Coordinates of C-alpha atoms in Angstrom, one line a residue:
Chain A
X19 CA -0.2 -0.3 0.1
X20 CA 1.2 3.6 -1.1
X21 CA 0.5 6.5 0.3
X22 CA -1.1 9.0 -2.2
X23 CA -2.5 11.6 0.3
X24 CA -5.3 13.5 -0.9
X25 CA -4.2 16.8 -1.8
X26 CA -3.5 19.3 1.3
X27 CA -3.1 16.6 3.4
X28 CA 0.2 17.4 4.7
X29 CA 2.4 18.3 8.0
X30 CA 5.4 19.4 8.8
X31 CA 7.9 17.2 10.1
X32 CA 11.0 18.9 11.5
X33 CA 10.1 21.6 8.7
X34 CA 9.5 19.0 5.5
X35 CA 6.4 17.9 4.3
X36 CA 5.0 14.6 5.2
X37 CA 1.7 13.7 3.3
X38 CA -0.8 11.8 5.0
X39 CA -4.5 10.4 4.4
X40 CA -7.0 12.2 6.9
X41 CA -7.5 10.0 9.7
X42 CA -4.6 8.4 9.7
X43 CA -2.0 8.7 12.7
X44 CA 1.0 11.0 12.8
X45 CA 3.4 7.9 13.5
X46 CA 1.4 6.2 10.6
X47 CA 1.8 8.9 8.1
X48 CA 5.7 9.1 9.2
X49 CA 6.1 5.3 8.4
X50 CA 4.4 5.4 5.4
X51 CA 6.7 8.1 4.3
X52 CA 9.9 5.9 5.3
X53 CA 10.4 7.6 8.6
X54 CA 11.2 5.1 11.2
X55 CA 12.9 7.0 14.2
X56 CA 12.4 10.5 15.7
X57 CA 13.9 10.5 18.9
X58 CA 16.8 9.4 21.0
X59 CA 17.2 7.6 24.4
X60 CA 18.2 9.7 27.4
X61 CA 20.7 6.8 28.3
X62 CA 22.4 5.3 25.0
X63 CA 21.3 7.9 22.6
X64 CA 19.3 5.3 20.7
X65 CA 16.8 6.0 18.1
X66 CA 13.5 5.0 18.6
X67 CA 10.3 5.2 17.0
X68 CA 6.8 3.3 17.1
X69 CA 6.9 -0.1 18.7
X70 CA 3.9 -1.0 20.4
X71 CA 1.6 1.3 17.7
X72 CA -1.7 1.3 20.0
X73 CA -0.7 4.2 23.0
X74 CA 0.8 1.7 25.4
X75 CA 4.8 1.8 25.1
X76 CA 5.5 5.7 24.9
X77 CA 8.4 4.9 22.6
X78 CA 7.0 6.9 19.9
X79 CA 7.4 10.3 21.6
X80 CA 7.5 13.8 19.5
X81 CA 6.3 17.6 20.0
X82 CA 3.1 18.5 18.1
X83 CA 2.6 22.0 17.9
X84 CA 4.8 22.6 20.6
X85 CA 3.2 20.3 22.8
X86 CA 6.3 17.8 24.1
X87 CA 5.8 14.2 24.9
X88 CA 2.8 13.3 22.2
X89 CA 2.5 9.7 21.2
X90 CA 2.8 9.6 17.8
X91 CA 0.9 6.7 17.3
X92 CA -2.2 7.8 19.0
X93 CA -2.0 11.4 17.5
X94 CA -4.4 12.3 14.9
X95 CA -2.7 13.8 11.8
X96 CA -3.9 17.6 10.5
X97 CA -2.8 19.6 7.9
X98 CA -0.6 22.2 9.3
X99 CA 0.4 20.3 12.0
X100 CA 3.8 21.6 13.2
X101 CA 5.5 18.1 14.2
X102 CA 9.1 18.0 15.6
X103 CA 11.5 15.1 16.9
X104 CA 12.6 17.3 19.9
X105 CA 14.0 15.2 22.5
X106 CA 11.5 14.5 25.5
X107 CA 14.5 14.9 28.2
X108 CA 15.8 18.5 26.8
X109 CA 15.1 21.6 29.3
X110 CA 12.0 22.7 29.5
X111 CA 11.1 26.5 27.7
X112 CA 11.1 28.9 31.1
X113 CA 8.0 29.2 32.3
X114 CA 7.0 32.6 30.9
X115 CA 7.5 31.0 27.7
X116 CA 5.5 27.8 27.7
X117 CA 2.0 27.0 27.6
X118 CA 0.6 26.0 31.1
X119 CA -0.5 22.9 30.0
X120 CA 2.7 21.4 28.3
X121 CA 4.1 19.8 31.0
X122 CA 3.4 16.3 31.6
X123 CA 3.6 14.6 34.9
Chain B
X15 CA -20.4 16.3 42.7
X16 CA -22.1 18.7 40.5
X17 CA -23.9 16.4 37.8
X18 CA -26.4 13.6 38.1
X19 CA -24.1 10.4 38.1
X20 CA -24.7 8.2 35.2
X21 CA -26.2 4.7 36.1
X22 CA -23.5 3.0 34.5
X23 CA -19.8 4.0 33.1
X24 CA -18.2 1.2 30.6
X25 CA -14.4 2.0 30.1
X26 CA -13.4 0.8 26.6
X27 CA -15.2 1.0 23.5
X28 CA -13.8 -2.5 21.9
X29 CA -15.6 -5.8 21.8
X30 CA -16.7 -6.0 25.1
X31 CA -17.2 -2.3 26.2
X32 CA -19.1 -1.4 23.2
X33 CA -21.5 -4.8 23.9
X34 CA -21.7 -3.5 27.5
X35 CA -22.3 0.0 26.6
X36 CA -25.0 -1.2 24.0
X37 CA -27.0 -3.6 25.7
X38 CA -27.1 -1.7 29.2
X39 CA -28.2 1.3 27.5
X40 CA -31.3 -0.9 25.8
X41 CA -31.8 -2.0 29.1
X42 CA -32.9 0.5 30.4
X43 CA -29.5 2.5 31.8
X44 CA -28.4 5.8 31.5
X45 CA -24.7 4.9 30.2
X46 CA -21.5 6.9 29.6
X47 CA -19.0 5.0 27.2
X48 CA -15.3 6.4 28.2
X49 CA -12.8 5.2 25.6
X50 CA -9.0 6.0 24.3
X51 CA -10.2 5.6 20.5
X52 CA -11.7 8.7 18.5
X53 CA -13.8 6.2 17.1
X54 CA -15.5 2.5 18.4
X55 CA -14.2 -0.7 17.8
X56 CA -11.4 -0.8 20.0
X57 CA -8.1 -2.7 19.1
X58 CA -9.8 -5.8 17.6
X59 CA -12.1 -3.7 15.3
X60 CA -9.4 -0.9 14.4
X61 CA -10.5 0.6 11.4
X62 CA -10.0 3.8 9.2
X63 CA -11.4 6.9 10.0
X64 CA -15.2 6.7 9.2
X65 CA -15.5 10.4 8.0
X66 CA -12.9 9.9 5.5
X67 CA -13.3 6.6 4.0
X68 CA -13.0 7.6 0.5
X69 CA -9.4 8.6 1.7
X70 CA -8.3 4.8 1.8
X71 CA -7.9 2.4 -0.8
X72 CA -9.4 -0.2 0.8
X73 CA -13.0 -0.5 2.6
X74 CA -13.4 -0.2 6.3
X75 CA -13.9 -3.7 6.8
X76 CA -10.5 -5.2 5.4
X77 CA -8.7 -7.5 7.4
X78 CA -11.5 -8.0 9.6
X79 CA -13.3 -10.7 11.1
X80 CA -16.9 -10.8 12.6
X81 CA -17.4 -7.3 10.9
X82 CA -21.3 -7.5 10.3
X83 CA -21.2 -8.1 14.4
X84 CA -19.2 -4.9 14.9
X85 CA -21.4 -2.9 12.0
X86 CA -24.6 -3.9 13.8
X87 CA -23.4 -3.2 17.5
X88 CA -22.1 0.7 16.1
X89 CA -25.7 1.0 14.9
X90 CA -27.3 0.3 18.3
X91 CA -25.1 2.7 19.9
X92 CA -25.4 5.4 17.4
X93 CA -29.3 5.1 17.8
X94 CA -28.8 5.3 21.8
X95 CA -26.6 8.0 21.5
X96 CA -28.9 9.9 19.4
X97 CA -31.9 9.2 21.6
X98 CA -29.7 10.3 24.7
X99 CA -28.9 7.3 26.7
X100 CA -25.5 7.0 26.2
X101 CA -22.8 9.5 25.9
X102 CA -19.9 8.6 24.5
X103 CA -16.1 10.1 25.6
X104 CA -14.1 9.5 22.6
X105 CA -10.6 10.1 23.0
X106 CA -10.2 9.9 26.7
X107 CA -8.4 8.1 29.2
X108 CA -9.4 7.2 32.8
X109 CA -6.2 7.5 34.9
X110 CA -8.2 6.7 38.0
X111 CA -11.1 5.6 39.5
X112 CA -12.2 6.4 43.1
X113 CA -15.2 6.6 45.2
X114 CA -16.8 9.5 45.5
X115 CA -20.0 11.2 47.6
X116 CA -21.7 8.7 49.9
X117 CA -19.4 5.7 48.5
X118 CA -22.4 4.3 46.3
X119 CA -20.7 6.5 43.2
X120 CA -17.7 6.2 41.6
X121 CA -15.7 9.1 40.2
X122 CA -13.5 8.2 37.2
X123 CA -10.7 10.8 36.4
X124 CA -9.9 11.1 32.7
X125 CA -7.7 13.0 30.3
X126 CA -7.3 13.9 27.1
X127 CA -5.2 10.7 24.9
X128 CA -3.7 13.2 22.7
X129 CA -2.8 16.9 22.4
X130 CA -4.5 19.8 24.8
X131 CA -7.3 18.9 27.0
X132 CA -10.4 20.8 25.6
X133 CA -12.7 19.2 28.4
X134 CA -13.3 21.7 31.4
X135 CA -11.8 20.5 34.6
X136 CA -15.0 20.0 35.8
X137 CA -15.8 17.5 33.0
X138 CA -12.9 15.4 33.6
X139 CA -14.1 13.7 36.1
X140 CA -17.4 11.6 35.4
X141 CA -19.4 9.9 38.0
X142 CA -21.1 6.8 37.7
X143 CA -23.2 4.6 40.2
X144 CA -21.5 1.3 38.9
X145 CA -18.8 0.8 36.3
X146 CA -17.7 -1.8 33.9
X147 CA -14.3 -2.2 33.2
X148 CA -13.3 -3.3 29.4
X149 CA -9.8 -2.1 29.2
X150 CA -8.4 -4.8 27.0
X151 CA -5.0 -6.1 26.2
X152 CA -2.0 -5.5 24.1
X153 CA 0.9 -7.6 22.9
X154 CA 2.9 -9.2 25.7
X155 CA 6.6 -8.9 24.9
X156 CA 9.8 -10.7 25.6
X157 CA 13.2 -8.9 25.2
X158 CA 15.7 -10.1 22.4
X159 CA 18.8 -8.6 21.2
X160 CA 18.3 -5.9 19.1
X161 CA 14.5 -5.2 20.2
X162 CA 14.6 -1.8 20.4
X163 CA 15.7 -0.7 16.8
X164 CA 13.1 1.1 14.9
X165 CA 11.3 -1.4 12.8
X166 CA 11.2 -3.7 15.5
X167 CA 7.2 -3.4 16.4
X168 CA 4.3 -5.3 18.5
X169 CA 2.7 -7.8 16.1
X170 CA -0.3 -5.8 17.1
X171 CA 1.2 -2.0 16.5
X172 CA 1.9 -3.5 12.7
X173 CA -1.9 -4.9 12.6
X174 CA -3.1 -1.5 13.6
X175 CA -1.1 0.1 11.3
X176 CA -2.8 -1.9 8.6
X177 CA -6.2 -2.0 10.0
X178 CA -6.9 1.9 11.0
X179 CA -4.1 3.4 8.5
X180 CA -3.9 0.9 5.8
X181 CA -0.1 2.0 6.1
X182 CA 2.7 -0.9 6.0
X183 CA 5.5 -0.3 8.2
X184 CA 8.2 -2.4 6.1
X185 CA 8.6 -4.5 3.1
X186 CA 10.2 -7.5 3.8
X187 CA 9.1 -8.7 7.5
X188 CA 9.4 -11.6 9.8
X189 CA 6.5 -12.1 12.3
X190 CA 7.8 -13.7 15.4
X191 CA 6.3 -15.3 18.9
X192 CA 3.9 -17.8 19.4
X193 CA -0.1 -18.1 19.2
X194 CA -2.5 -18.1 16.4
X195 CA -2.6 -13.7 16.3
X196 CA 0.9 -14.3 14.5
X197 CA -0.9 -15.9 11.3
X198 CA -3.5 -12.7 11.5
X199 CA -1.0 -10.4 11.2
X200 CA 1.1 -12.2 8.6
X201 CA -1.9 -12.9 6.4
X202 CA -2.8 -9.2 6.8
X203 CA 1.0 -8.1 5.8
X204 CA 0.9 -10.4 2.7
X205 CA -2.4 -9.3 1.5
X206 CA -1.0 -5.9 1.9
X207 CA 1.8 -6.4 -0.5
X208 CA 4.7 -7.0 2.1
X209 CA 6.7 -10.0 1.7
X210 CA 6.7 -12.2 4.7
X211 CA 10.2 -13.7 4.7
X212 CA 9.1 -16.5 7.5
X213 CA 6.7 -16.8 10.5
X214 CA 8.4 -18.1 13.6
X215 CA 6.1 -19.9 15.9
X216 CA 8.0 -20.9 18.9
X217 CA 6.0 -24.0 20.0
X218 CA 5.2 -26.9 17.9
X219 CA 1.8 -27.0 16.4
X220 CA 1.3 -30.7 17.8
X221 CA 0.6 -28.9 21.0
X222 CA -2.8 -27.9 19.4
X223 CA -3.8 -31.8 19.1
X224 CA -4.0 -32.0 22.4
X225 CA -7.3 -30.0 22.1
X226 CA -9.1 -31.1 19.2
X227 CA -12.8 -31.0 20.8
X228 CA -12.1 -27.6 22.0
X229 CA -11.4 -26.6 18.4
X230 CA -14.5 -27.9 17.2
X231 CA -16.5 -26.3 19.4
X232 CA -15.3 -23.2 18.2
X233 CA -16.1 -23.6 14.3
X234 CA -15.4 -19.7 13.5
X235 CA -12.0 -20.4 14.9
X236 CA -11.4 -23.3 12.6
X237 CA -12.7 -21.4 9.5
X238 CA -10.6 -18.3 10.3
X239 CA -7.3 -20.7 10.5
X240 CA -8.5 -22.2 7.1
X241 CA -8.2 -18.7 5.6
X242 CA -4.8 -18.3 7.0
X243 CA -3.6 -21.2 5.4
X244 CA -5.2 -20.5 2.1
X245 CA -3.2 -16.9 2.0
X246 CA 0.2 -18.5 3.2
X247 CA -0.1 -21.0 0.3
X248 CA -1.1 -18.2 -1.9
X249 CA 1.8 -15.8 -0.8
X250 CA 4.3 -18.9 -0.3
X251 CA 4.5 -18.0 3.5
X252 CA 6.7 -20.1 5.4
X253 CA 5.7 -21.1 8.7
X254 CA 8.5 -22.2 11.1
X255 CA 7.3 -23.7 14.1
X256 CA 10.1 -24.4 17.0
X257 CA 11.9 -21.3 15.4
X258 CA 12.3 -18.2 17.2
X259 CA 14.0 -14.5 16.5
X260 CA 17.1 -15.1 18.1
X261 CA 18.4 -11.2 17.6
X262 CA 17.9 -8.5 15.4
X263 CA 20.6 -6.7 13.5
X264 CA 21.0 -3.1 12.4
X265 CA 22.6 0.3 13.6
X266 CA 19.9 3.0 12.8
X267 CA 17.0 0.6 12.0
X268 CA 16.5 -3.2 11.7
X269 CA 18.2 -4.6 9.0
X270 CA 17.9 -8.2 9.3
X271 CA 17.5 -11.1 12.0
X272 CA 19.2 -14.3 13.1
X273 CA 16.2 -17.0 13.4
X274 CA 17.0 -20.5 15.1
X275 CA 15.4 -23.7 16.1
X276 CA 14.5 -24.0 19.3
X277 CA 14.0 -27.4 21.4
X278 CA 10.7 -27.7 23.5
X279 CA 12.1 -25.8 26.4
X280 CA 12.8 -23.2 24.4
X281 CA 16.7 -23.7 24.1
X282 CA 18.5 -22.7 20.7
X283 CA 19.4 -26.3 18.9
X284 CA 23.3 -24.9 18.2
X285 CA 23.8 -25.0 14.3
X286 CA 20.5 -23.9 13.3
X287 CA 20.9 -20.1 13.1
X288 CA 20.3 -18.4 10.0
X289 CA 20.1 -14.7 8.8
X290 CA 17.5 -13.1 6.9
X291 CA 17.4 -9.7 5.5
X292 CA 13.9 -7.7 6.7
X293 CA 13.1 -4.1 7.9
X294 CA 10.4 -5.1 9.8
X295 CA 10.0 -7.5 12.8
X296 CA 6.4 -7.9 14.3
X297 CA 6.9 -9.8 17.5
X298 CA 4.2 -11.0 20.0
X299 CA 3.8 -13.6 22.7
X300 CA 0.0 -13.7 23.5
X301 CA -1.3 -10.7 25.3
X302 CA -1.3 -9.0 28.2
X303 CA -4.7 -7.5 30.0
X304 CA -4.6 -3.7 30.4
X305 CA -5.2 -4.2 34.4
X306 CA -4.3 -0.9 36.2
X307 CA -7.7 0.0 36.4
X308 CA -8.7 -3.2 38.0
X309 CA -6.1 -3.1 40.3
X310 CA -6.2 0.6 41.2
X311 CA -10.0 -0.3 42.1
X312 CA -9.1 -2.4 44.9
X313 CA -10.4 -5.4 42.6
X314 CA -9.1 -8.7 43.6
X315 CA -7.0 -10.8 40.7
X316 CA -5.6 -13.8 40.2
X317 CA -3.1 -15.5 37.7
X318 CA -4.6 -16.9 34.5
X319 CA -3.0 -20.4 32.6
X320 CA -1.1 -17.9 30.6
X321 CA 0.9 -16.1 33.3
X322 CA -1.0 -13.1 32.7
X323 CA -2.8 -11.3 35.9
X324 CA -6.5 -11.0 35.4
X325 CA -9.8 -9.8 37.4
X326 CA -11.4 -12.1 39.4
X327 CA -15.0 -12.2 38.2
X328 CA -18.4 -13.9 39.3
X329 CA -20.1 -16.0 37.1
X330 CA -21.9 -12.6 36.1
X331 CA -18.5 -10.3 35.8
X332 CA -19.0 -8.8 39.1
X333 CA -15.5 -8.0 40.4
X334 CA -15.0 -8.0 44.4
X335 CA -15.6 -4.4 44.3
X336 CA -19.0 -3.8 44.6
X337 CA -20.7 -2.2 41.6
X338 CA -17.5 -2.6 39.7
X339 CA -17.5 -5.2 36.7
X340 CA -15.0 -6.5 34.4
X341 CA -15.5 -7.9 31.2
X342 CA -13.3 -9.0 27.9
X343 CA -9.3 -9.5 28.1
X344 CA -9.5 -8.2 31.7
X345 CA -10.7 -11.5 33.0
X346 CA -8.4 -13.5 30.9
X347 CA -7.4 -13.1 27.2
X348 CA -10.3 -15.3 25.1
X349 CA -10.7 -13.2 22.1
X350 CA -13.2 -10.9 20.6
X351 CA -16.4 -13.2 20.5
X352 CA -15.8 -13.9 24.1
X353 CA -15.4 -10.3 24.7
X354 CA -18.5 -9.5 23.3
X355 CA -20.6 -12.1 25.4
X356 CA -18.8 -11.2 28.8
X357 CA -19.5 -7.6 28.0
X358 CA -23.1 -8.6 27.4
X359 CA -23.6 -10.7 30.5
X360 CA -21.7 -7.6 32.7
X361 CA -24.3 -5.1 31.4
X362 CA -27.2 -7.5 32.1
X363 CA -25.9 -7.8 36.0
X364 CA -25.4 -4.1 36.2
X365 CA -29.2 -3.7 34.8
X366 CA -30.3 -6.6 37.5
X367 CA -28.1 -4.8 40.4
X368 CA -29.6 -1.7 39.3
X369 CA -33.0 -2.9 39.9
X370 CA -34.1 -3.7 36.1
X371 CA -35.9 -7.0 35.2
X372 CA -33.9 -9.1 32.9
X373 CA -35.4 -12.3 31.4
X374 CA -33.0 -14.7 32.7
X375 CA -32.5 -17.6 29.8
X376 CA -30.7 -14.4 28.3
X377 CA -27.9 -14.3 30.6
X378 CA -28.0 -18.6 31.3
X379 CA -27.0 -18.8 26.9
X380 CA -24.7 -16.1 27.8
X381 CA -23.0 -18.2 31.0
X382 CA -23.0 -21.0 28.7
X383 CA -21.3 -19.2 25.7
X384 CA -18.1 -18.2 27.8
X385 CA -17.9 -21.3 29.5
X386 CA -17.2 -23.1 26.2
X387 CA -15.4 -19.6 25.2
X388 CA -13.1 -20.2 28.2
X389 CA -12.5 -23.8 27.4
X390 CA -11.0 -23.2 24.1
X391 CA -9.1 -20.3 25.6
X392 CA -7.4 -22.3 28.1
X393 CA -6.7 -25.2 25.1
X394 CA -5.1 -22.0 23.1
X395 CA -2.7 -20.9 26.0
X396 CA -1.6 -24.3 26.8
X397 CA -0.9 -24.8 23.2
X398 CA 1.0 -21.4 23.0
X399 CA 3.2 -21.1 26.2
X400 CA 5.9 -18.5 26.3
X401 CA 9.0 -21.1 26.6
X402 CA 10.3 -22.0 29.6
X403 CA 14.0 -20.7 29.0
X404 CA 13.4 -17.6 26.7
X405 CA 15.9 -15.8 29.0
X406 CA 18.7 -18.1 27.8
X407 CA 18.5 -15.7 24.3
X408 CA 19.4 -12.6 25.9
X409 CA 22.9 -11.0 26.0
X410 CA 24.2 -9.3 29.1
X411 CA 23.3 -5.9 27.5
X412 CA 19.7 -7.0 26.1
X413 CA 17.7 -4.1 27.5
X414 CA 14.8 -5.4 29.4
X415 CA 13.1 -2.1 30.3
X416 CA 12.9 0.0 26.8
X417 CA 11.9 3.5 29.0
X418 CA 14.6 3.5 31.3
X419 CA 17.3 1.5 29.3
X420 CA 17.8 -1.5 32.4
X421 CA 20.0 -4.3 31.0
X422 CA 19.2 -8.0 31.8
X423 CA 22.9 -7.6 33.4
X424 CA 21.6 -5.0 36.1
X425 CA 18.3 -6.9 36.8
X426 CA 20.1 -10.3 37.2
X427 CA 22.9 -8.0 39.7
X428 CA 20.1 -6.1 41.8
X429 CA 18.9 -10.0 42.4
X430 CA 22.1 -11.6 43.1
X431 CA 23.9 -8.6 44.7
X432 CA 21.4 -6.4 46.5
X433 CA 19.1 -9.5 47.6
X434 CA 16.0 -7.7 45.7
X435 CA 14.1 -11.0 46.1
X436 CA 10.9 -9.8 44.1
X437 CA 10.2 -7.8 41.1
X438 CA 9.1 -4.8 42.9
X439 CA 11.9 -4.7 44.9
X440 CA 13.9 -5.0 41.9
X441 CA 12.1 -2.3 40.1
X442 CA 12.8 0.5 42.7
X443 CA 16.3 -0.6 43.1
X444 CA 17.4 -0.9 39.3
X445 CA 14.5 1.1 37.8
X446 CA 13.1 -1.3 35.0
X447 CA 9.5 -0.5 34.6
X448 CA 9.9 3.1 36.1
X449 CA 9.9 4.8 33.1
X450 CA 6.6 6.3 30.4
X451 CA 4.9 3.1 30.4
X452 CA 5.4 2.1 33.9
X453 CA 6.3 -1.6 33.1
X454 CA 3.8 -2.2 30.9
X455 CA 5.8 -3.5 28.1
X456 CA 8.7 -5.4 30.7
X457 CA 6.7 -6.2 33.4
X458 CA 5.7 -9.6 32.5
X459 CA 9.7 -10.2 31.2
X460 CA 10.8 -8.9 34.6
X461 CA 9.0 -11.0 36.7
X462 CA 10.0 -14.3 35.1
X463 CA 13.7 -13.0 35.2
X464 CA 13.4 -12.3 38.9
X465 CA 11.4 -15.5 39.2
X466 CA 14.2 -17.2 37.5
X467 CA 16.8 -15.8 39.3
X468 CA 15.3 -16.2 43.0
X469 CA 13.8 -19.8 42.2
X470 CA 10.2 -18.7 43.3
X471 CA 7.4 -18.8 40.8
X472 CA 5.7 -15.7 40.0
X473 CA 2.3 -15.2 42.1
X474 CA -0.4 -12.7 41.8
X475 CA 1.3 -11.0 44.6
X476 CA 4.5 -10.6 42.7
X477 CA 2.9 -8.9 39.8
X478 CA 0.2 -6.5 41.1
X479 CA 2.9 -4.1 42.6
X480 CA 4.0 -3.9 38.9
X481 CA 0.4 -2.8 38.1
X482 CA -0.6 -0.7 40.9
X483 CA -0.5 2.8 39.9
X484 CA -2.2 5.9 41.8
X485 CA -2.1 7.3 38.3
X486 CA -3.0 4.6 35.7
X487 CA -1.5 6.9 32.7
X488 CA 0.8 9.6 32.3
X489 CA -1.0 12.8 32.8
X490 CA -0.3 16.6 33.2
X491 CA 0.5 18.5 36.0
X492 CA -2.2 20.6 35.4
X493 CA -4.8 17.8 35.4
X494 CA -3.7 17.2 38.9
X495 CA -3.8 20.6 40.0
X496 CA -7.2 20.7 38.4
X497 CA -8.3 18.3 41.5
X498 CA -7.9 21.0 43.9
X499 CA -10.4 23.0 42.5
X500 CA -13.1 20.7 42.3
X501 CA -15.3 19.8 45.3
X502 CA -14.2 16.0 44.3
X503 CA -11.4 16.6 46.0
X504 CA -12.2 15.4 48.8
X505 CA -13.5 12.2 48.1
X506 CA -10.0 11.6 46.5
X507 CA -8.0 12.1 49.3
X508 CA -10.3 10.7 52.5
X509 CA -11.4 7.4 51.5
X510 CA -11.4 5.4 54.9
X511 CA -10.1 2.0 55.3
X512 CA -13.4 0.4 55.0
X513 CA -14.0 2.2 51.5
X514 CA -14.9 -0.4 48.7
X515 CA -13.3 1.1 46.0
X516 CA -9.7 2.9 46.4
X517 CA -7.1 1.4 49.1
X518 CA -5.5 4.7 49.3
X519 CA -6.0 8.2 48.0
X520 CA -3.8 10.6 46.2
X521 CA -1.1 11.4 49.1
X522 CA 2.2 14.0 48.6
X523 CA 4.3 10.8 48.0
X524 CA 2.3 9.3 45.0
X525 CA 2.9 13.0 43.6
X526 CA 6.2 12.7 44.5
X527 CA 6.5 9.3 42.8
X528 CA 4.9 10.8 39.3
X529 CA 7.3 13.6 39.0
X530 CA 9.2 13.1 35.7
X531 CA 12.7 12.1 35.9
X532 CA 14.4 14.4 33.9
X533 CA 18.1 13.0 34.5
X534 CA 19.8 10.3 35.4
X535 CA 21.3 9.9 38.5

């Protein structure tokens, strides 16, 4: 199966356009474009991408529209999204700059 | 409590939860259906976005079984939603269940699955007099060298990509582990155009011969098997039994695997190792019921035939907690048909317990159906066990815990050098199971490794601490902070020892436990 996304259905991944079909997850759209990893681990710096594919393992975290630690496998792709392979372990922005809802417990 | 409580909350909209919600609403209960998915179906009936079916190449039922049954359930649910009997809260996860009010009402705390939570803080807590837990299950995993490389996925995740997204996660695949689900995944991949280089089943098919009567009692399962066999022939998929993936090779991603034959106990037969070029590795060792809400609500558990921790229920799906029912894989992995029957029966029990009259013949028929399904499931578990000596495949530096990057050596050293003699001790000492997934992925393997080292078999008491969490899913600090603004916070903080639902409330030390660990010590 190839992805021939309907016209206009793209989001940005680290600035580059990624096509998707409406209703697909961000993770599925990335995989369909041949992108298999989008973060590195805090310890050994190993690449990680989709593993469980259903929201259980938290391996596929990335940032979506400035919200960090979002699971690519359960995040619905939307046109114009700003998806980034931010390191989830990097320092947070200062509270004055950050969305109050952007931190995860 | 601000709003009138629902008669029944159903958690999960897969086969069990969907059946429970529909049947309960039709019996007259006012139901709230809470589900992490954006549309119903759960993992089993995961399908493309219903609003955009024309954007997908294949129809929504592609690769599905019992799809007509799902469509009928979906239609019935839609009717009950439109007449106001069911309130469907999609895309929300329950992270905690507490008693509220006078103890006859449950407060279910929810959070958005993805993105910002657009529900008002007061709407995030849902109140109901009774609760059916139908949380489902996910692939059980065993670690193996290289399993953290991108391109290695849970078999169910590969299936979910096919069913919901119509995306194949690779071009050349090996599917490995144990159990009939592997056949479904391999067939789905082949039909979608992936070259399935091998299916590696760790057990011998002859194990199924021990349960022929059980199989004949479930003709639909036999037919399903015949369908896979035909697909395997058509696509020339080799099925290797008593064979495992011993390791995955690659640097930035999976590039190949080494497969090997094993003996009946799972020890690799020397000289049988063989390399295959693949870019997708799908792994599954049966399923792990998602039990944190069951344990968190204080319901009794036991270890099932397959080694999974499951909810103890009576013959009508009641747990040990008054007003709390469990249905589907949470009571023992048995598949979708079994889950539907359990969901229906749980709904009927909830209706009866709420004072509604239900014809008893219907419950009797469901009980018989469930007993038959259970016999088949037990046969299935006995035919597809996790090999006894699976840990012999590991290297010292193989990661057991993917989140916290804890190696096999670290786990073993903790048991031997620090005398940590149960999985909970090892968890708090060496930190496996302490990352974002909270041991969901490594919990089973960890308990096996510890049991192996201590020589003590795993019991429910060993598995429960790996599942017991004050917060069932990672949530935003804002969700916790919002509790302080709600009247319901008193309920969360002050359950007494006699309280039937939560063994303990949120305490400051619980909150400290939840704090994100940004740096490694």
